[in-house]
């Protein structure tokens, strides 16, 4: 019997919420995880049309000496300017979604019962209605600030700007089919991720690691 479709489970959460840790746990359990951030890096690689569009829109000063995107410099600019962020998203998101579409087509051909689409901006980009279910990872915003500063070396003001540029936890919680709370204990986070993974497997079919 041919499977009619592959369910797409969204996985989202604010920056430094623990979303990537949950994605890694799902991957270890056998899930195919489509990583929007990885695809975003591919979309703006040297030679890609999106990178040329960024240079035209924002200026060549946002490219480094090798011609690659200076992500830190551009990030500092757009997260301080909502209009600039919207322009960047308008350039990159179509290129990212085209890559997502190819990944989903491959999963469907392979007969996978479900895949995970990991992306920070699922709600901001109004992608949730196209998903089978939405899993949200939540952390306290003050914890996110401290994690982001420690992880990326950002000053506190810039860390708060990046968090403020995303939607709030109340909105995420209201949209979620499954909520995974992350209060800093890795073992507890993985246990909550496992419970959600098991629920997804029960709903859409078992996966083999």
mmCIF file of C-alpha atoms in Angstrom:
data_model
loop_
_atom_site.group_PDB
_atom_site.id
_atom_site.type_symbol
_atom_site.label_atom_id
_atom_site.label_comp_id
_atom_site.label_asym_id
_atom_site.label_seq_id
_atom_site.Cartn_x
_atom_site.Cartn_y
_atom_site.Cartn_z
ATOM 1 C CA UNK A 1 0.000 0.000 0.000
ATOM 2 C CA UNK A 2 1.422 3.403 -0.980
ATOM 3 C CA UNK A 3 1.483 6.042 1.723
ATOM 4 C CA UNK A 4 -0.577 9.027 0.633
ATOM 5 C CA UNK A 5 1.349 11.720 2.433
ATOM 6 C CA UNK A 6 4.125 12.440 4.890
ATOM 7 C CA UNK A 7 2.974 14.328 7.978
ATOM 8 C CA UNK A 8 4.999 17.464 8.704
ATOM 9 C CA UNK A 9 5.486 18.228 12.391
ATOM 10 C CA UNK A 10 6.694 21.737 13.124
ATOM 11 C CA UNK A 11 9.229 22.281 15.889
ATOM 12 C CA UNK A 12 9.710 25.840 17.036
ATOM 13 C CA UNK A 13 10.767 27.947 19.985
ATOM 14 C CA UNK A 14 12.495 31.203 20.699
ATOM 15 C CA UNK A 15 16.205 31.669 20.194
ATOM 16 C CA UNK A 16 18.192 29.865 22.925
ATOM 17 C CA UNK A 17 15.063 28.054 24.129
ATOM 18 C CA UNK A 18 16.467 24.549 23.692
ATOM 19 C CA UNK A 19 14.749 23.845 20.377
ATOM 20 C CA UNK A 20 17.920 22.466 18.801
ATOM 21 C CA UNK A 21 18.428 20.112 21.738
ATOM 22 C CA UNK A 22 14.925 18.744 21.241
ATOM 23 C CA UNK A 23 15.594 18.406 17.506
ATOM 24 C CA UNK A 24 18.744 16.433 18.267
ATOM 25 C CA UNK A 25 16.770 14.150 20.571
ATOM 26 C CA UNK A 26 14.132 13.566 17.892
ATOM 27 C CA UNK A 27 16.895 12.870 15.375
ATOM 28 C CA UNK A 28 18.519 10.360 17.729
ATOM 29 C CA UNK A 29 15.153 8.597 18.030
ATOM 30 C CA UNK A 30 14.987 8.215 14.250
ATOM 31 C CA UNK A 31 13.179 11.321 13.003
ATOM 32 C CA UNK A 32 14.128 13.065 9.771
ATOM 33 C CA UNK A 33 14.678 16.680 10.864
ATOM 34 C CA UNK A 34 14.589 19.413 8.231
ATOM 35 C CA UNK A 35 16.669 22.214 9.763
ATOM 36 C CA UNK A 36 15.551 25.625 8.491
ATOM 37 C CA UNK A 37 18.679 27.326 9.839
ATOM 38 C CA UNK A 38 20.928 24.958 7.908
ATOM 39 C CA UNK A 39 18.882 25.518 4.764
ATOM 40 C CA UNK A 40 19.085 29.272 5.371
ATOM 41 C CA UNK A 41 22.881 29.065 5.383
ATOM 42 C CA UNK A 42 22.783 27.138 2.121
ATOM 43 C CA UNK A 43 20.406 29.700 0.596
ATOM 44 C CA UNK A 44 22.835 32.581 1.175
ATOM 45 C CA UNK A 45 26.034 30.760 0.235
ATOM 46 C CA UNK A 46 28.329 32.444 -2.315
ATOM 47 C CA UNK A 47 26.883 32.141 -5.805
ATOM 48 C CA UNK A 48 23.278 31.848 -4.618
ATOM 49 C CA UNK A 49 20.737 34.417 -5.903
ATOM 50 C CA UNK A 50 19.634 35.299 -2.360
ATOM 51 C CA UNK A 51 23.142 36.430 -1.434
ATOM 52 C CA UNK A 52 23.301 38.676 -4.483
ATOM 53 C CA UNK A 53 19.921 40.141 -3.511
ATOM 54 C CA UNK A 54 21.160 40.805 0.039
ATOM 55 C CA UNK A 55 24.214 42.631 -1.329
ATOM 56 C CA UNK A 56 22.005 44.750 -3.602
ATOM 57 C CA UNK A 57 19.550 45.553 -0.816
ATOM 58 C CA UNK A 58 21.862 46.150 2.126
ATOM 59 C CA UNK A 59 25.214 46.861 0.507
ATOM 60 C CA UNK A 60 28.424 44.974 -0.207
ATOM 61 C CA UNK A 61 29.718 45.910 3.248
ATOM 62 C CA UNK A 62 27.671 42.997 4.595
ATOM 63 C CA UNK A 63 29.888 40.548 2.717
ATOM 64 C CA UNK A 64 33.265 39.517 4.072
ATOM 65 C CA UNK A 65 36.570 39.551 2.194
ATOM 66 C CA UNK A 66 35.838 36.155 0.641
ATOM 67 C CA UNK A 67 32.441 37.257 -0.665
ATOM 68 C CA UNK A 68 30.480 35.271 1.915
ATOM 69 C CA UNK A 69 27.727 36.794 4.046
ATOM 70 C CA UNK A 70 28.917 38.449 7.243
ATOM 71 C CA UNK A 71 26.109 37.003 9.327
ATOM 72 C CA UNK A 72 27.122 38.718 12.563
ATOM 73 C CA UNK A 73 27.257 42.164 10.982
ATOM 74 C CA UNK A 74 23.983 41.748 9.111
ATOM 75 C CA UNK A 75 22.321 40.265 12.189
ATOM 76 C CA UNK A 76 23.328 43.232 14.313
ATOM 77 C CA UNK A 77 21.789 45.538 11.713
ATOM 78 C CA UNK A 78 18.481 43.801 11.035
ATOM 79 C CA UNK A 79 17.625 42.873 14.613
ATOM 80 C CA UNK A 80 17.879 46.567 15.528
ATOM 81 C CA UNK A 81 15.589 47.574 12.633
ATOM 82 C CA UNK A 82 12.289 45.722 12.079
ATOM 83 C CA UNK A 83 11.931 47.117 8.555
ATOM 84 C CA UNK A 84 15.374 45.830 7.600
ATOM 85 C CA UNK A 85 14.538 42.432 9.116
ATOM 86 C CA UNK A 86 11.371 42.274 7.034
ATOM 87 C CA UNK A 87 13.381 43.021 3.885
ATOM 88 C CA UNK A 88 15.858 40.276 4.721
ATOM 89 C CA UNK A 89 13.088 37.771 5.393
ATOM 90 C CA UNK A 90 11.444 38.633 2.077
ATOM 91 C CA UNK A 91 14.692 37.715 0.326
ATOM 92 C CA UNK A 92 15.602 34.573 2.220
ATOM 93 C CA UNK A 93 12.317 32.855 3.036
ATOM 94 C CA UNK A 94 11.298 31.924 -0.530
ATOM 95 C CA UNK A 95 14.734 30.372 -1.096
ATOM 96 C CA UNK A 96 14.515 28.476 2.199
ATOM 97 C CA UNK A 97 10.990 27.206 1.541
ATOM 98 C CA UNK A 98 12.014 25.948 -1.899
ATOM 99 C CA UNK A 99 14.669 23.841 -0.202
ATOM 100 C CA UNK A 100 12.168 22.641 2.390
ATOM 101 C CA UNK A 101 9.865 21.569 -0.431
ATOM 102 C CA UNK A 102 12.612 19.461 -1.976
ATOM 103 C CA UNK A 103 13.357 17.832 1.388
ATOM 104 C CA UNK A 104 9.676 17.006 1.884
ATOM 105 C CA UNK A 105 9.404 15.543 -1.605
ATOM 106 C CA UNK A 106 12.344 13.265 -0.824
ATOM 107 C CA UNK A 107 10.751 12.157 2.458
ATOM 108 C CA UNK A 108 7.501 11.386 0.663
ATOM 109 C CA UNK A 109 9.278 9.338 -2.003
ATOM 110 C CA UNK A 110 11.025 7.386 0.742
ATOM 111 C CA UNK A 111 7.690 6.642 2.404
ATOM 112 C CA UNK A 112 8.476 8.309 5.735
ATOM 113 C CA UNK A 113 5.320 8.547 7.868
ATOM 114 C CA UNK A 114 6.356 11.887 9.361
ATOM 115 C CA UNK A 115 9.181 14.388 9.412
ATOM 116 C CA UNK A 116 10.108 17.306 11.641
ATOM 117 C CA UNK A 117 10.477 20.844 10.303
ATOM 118 C CA UNK A 118 12.654 22.749 12.779
ATOM 119 C CA UNK A 119 12.414 26.521 12.442
ATOM 120 C CA UNK A 120 12.454 29.479 14.808
ATOM 121 C CA UNK A 121 9.955 31.560 12.819
ATOM 122 C CA UNK A 122 7.110 29.154 12.070
ATOM 123 C CA UNK A 123 4.531 31.392 13.738
ATOM 124 C CA UNK A 124 6.037 34.661 12.549
ATOM 125 C CA UNK A 125 5.912 33.404 8.956
ATOM 126 C CA UNK A 126 2.371 32.018 9.387
ATOM 127 C CA UNK A 127 3.412 28.481 8.449
ATOM 128 C CA UNK A 128 1.547 26.678 11.242
ATOM 129 C CA UNK A 129 -1.701 26.110 9.266
ATOM 130 C CA UNK A 130 0.213 23.966 6.760
ATOM 131 C CA UNK A 131 1.622 21.669 9.432
ATOM 132 C CA UNK A 132 0.179 18.457 10.799
ATOM 133 C CA UNK A 133 1.125 19.393 14.370
ATOM 134 C CA UNK A 134 3.194 22.047 16.097
ATOM 135 C CA UNK A 135 5.657 21.313 18.904
ATOM 136 C CA UNK A 136 6.822 24.354 20.882
ATOM 137 C CA UNK A 137 9.828 24.525 23.203
ATOM 138 C CA UNK A 138 9.488 27.192 25.885
ATOM 139 C CA UNK A 139 12.076 28.751 28.176
ATOM 140 C CA UNK A 140 11.903 31.778 30.433
ATOM 141 C CA UNK A 141 12.972 34.890 28.433
ATOM 142 C CA UNK A 142 15.524 35.880 31.063
ATOM 143 C CA UNK A 143 17.086 32.435 30.765
ATOM 144 C CA UNK A 144 17.130 32.871 26.999
ATOM 145 C CA UNK A 145 18.990 36.172 27.368
ATOM 146 C CA UNK A 146 21.679 34.622 29.549
ATOM 147 C CA UNK A 147 22.062 31.593 27.267
ATOM 148 C CA UNK A 148 22.291 33.749 24.162
ATOM 149 C CA UNK A 149 24.908 36.021 25.707
ATOM 150 C CA UNK A 150 26.971 33.031 26.833
ATOM 151 C CA UNK A 151 26.575 31.103 23.580
ATOM 152 C CA UNK A 152 27.079 33.863 21.045
ATOM 153 C CA UNK A 153 29.014 36.468 22.979
ATOM 154 C CA UNK A 154 26.341 39.087 22.323
ATOM 155 C CA UNK A 155 25.947 42.135 24.563
ATOM 156 C CA UNK A 156 22.758 42.088 26.613
ATOM 157 C CA UNK A 157 21.048 44.797 24.544
ATOM 158 C CA UNK A 158 21.579 42.883 21.308
ATOM 159 C CA UNK A 159 20.480 39.598 22.892
ATOM 160 C CA UNK A 160 17.235 41.218 24.033
ATOM 161 C CA UNK A 161 16.683 42.728 20.569
ATOM 162 C CA UNK A 162 16.904 39.286 18.972
ATOM 163 C CA UNK A 163 14.463 37.777 21.439
ATOM 164 C CA UNK A 164 12.072 40.726 21.076
ATOM 165 C CA UNK A 165 12.102 40.311 17.277
ATOM 166 C CA UNK A 166 10.382 36.944 17.702
ATOM 167 C CA UNK A 167 6.903 36.208 18.990
ATOM 168 C CA UNK A 168 6.232 35.817 22.706
ATOM 169 C CA UNK A 169 5.798 32.620 24.689
ATOM 170 C CA UNK A 170 2.081 33.160 25.299
ATOM 171 C CA UNK A 171 1.456 33.226 21.545
ATOM 172 C CA UNK A 172 3.603 30.131 21.041
ATOM 173 C CA UNK A 173 1.807 28.251 23.798
ATOM 174 C CA UNK A 174 -1.618 29.115 22.377
ATOM 175 C CA UNK A 175 -0.624 27.792 18.937
ATOM 176 C CA UNK A 176 1.042 24.590 20.146
ATOM 177 C CA UNK A 177 -0.270 21.058 19.921
ATOM 178 C CA UNK A 178 2.572 19.944 22.212
ATOM 179 C CA UNK A 179 4.522 22.140 24.644
ATOM 180 C CA UNK A 180 7.963 21.139 25.916
ATOM 181 C CA UNK A 181 9.042 23.207 28.908
ATOM 182 C CA UNK A 182 12.791 23.757 29.248
ATOM 183 C CA UNK A 183 13.836 24.859 32.700
ATOM 184 C CA UNK A 184 17.515 24.041 32.258
ATOM 185 C CA UNK A 185 17.731 20.370 33.251
ATOM 186 C CA UNK A 186 18.905 18.395 30.207
ATOM 187 C CA UNK A 187 17.608 15.049 31.457
ATOM 188 C CA UNK A 188 14.164 16.522 32.116
ATOM 189 C CA UNK A 189 14.130 18.222 28.711
ATOM 190 C CA UNK A 190 15.012 14.973 26.938
ATOM 191 C CA UNK A 191 12.342 13.093 28.889
ATOM 192 C CA UNK A 192 9.715 15.635 27.819
ATOM 193 C CA UNK A 193 10.960 15.402 24.235
ATOM 194 C CA UNK A 194 10.695 11.609 24.376
ATOM 195 C CA UNK A 195 7.091 11.820 25.554
ATOM 196 C CA UNK A 196 6.183 14.054 22.627
ATOM 197 C CA UNK A 197 8.103 11.829 20.194
ATOM 198 C CA UNK A 198 6.149 8.820 21.422
ATOM 199 C CA UNK A 199 2.870 10.699 20.971
ATOM 200 C CA UNK A 200 3.816 11.618 17.405
ATOM 201 C CA UNK A 201 4.816 8.043 16.637
ATOM 202 C CA UNK A 202 1.476 6.829 17.957
ATOM 203 C CA UNK A 203 -0.365 9.348 15.782
ATOM 204 C CA UNK A 204 1.566 9.036 12.525
ATOM 205 C CA UNK A 205 3.567 5.836 12.647
ATOM 206 C CA UNK A 206 6.753 4.452 14.138
ATOM 207 C CA UNK A 207 10.165 5.500 12.830
ATOM 208 C CA UNK A 208 13.321 3.408 12.769
ATOM 209 C CA UNK A 209 16.547 4.937 14.027
#
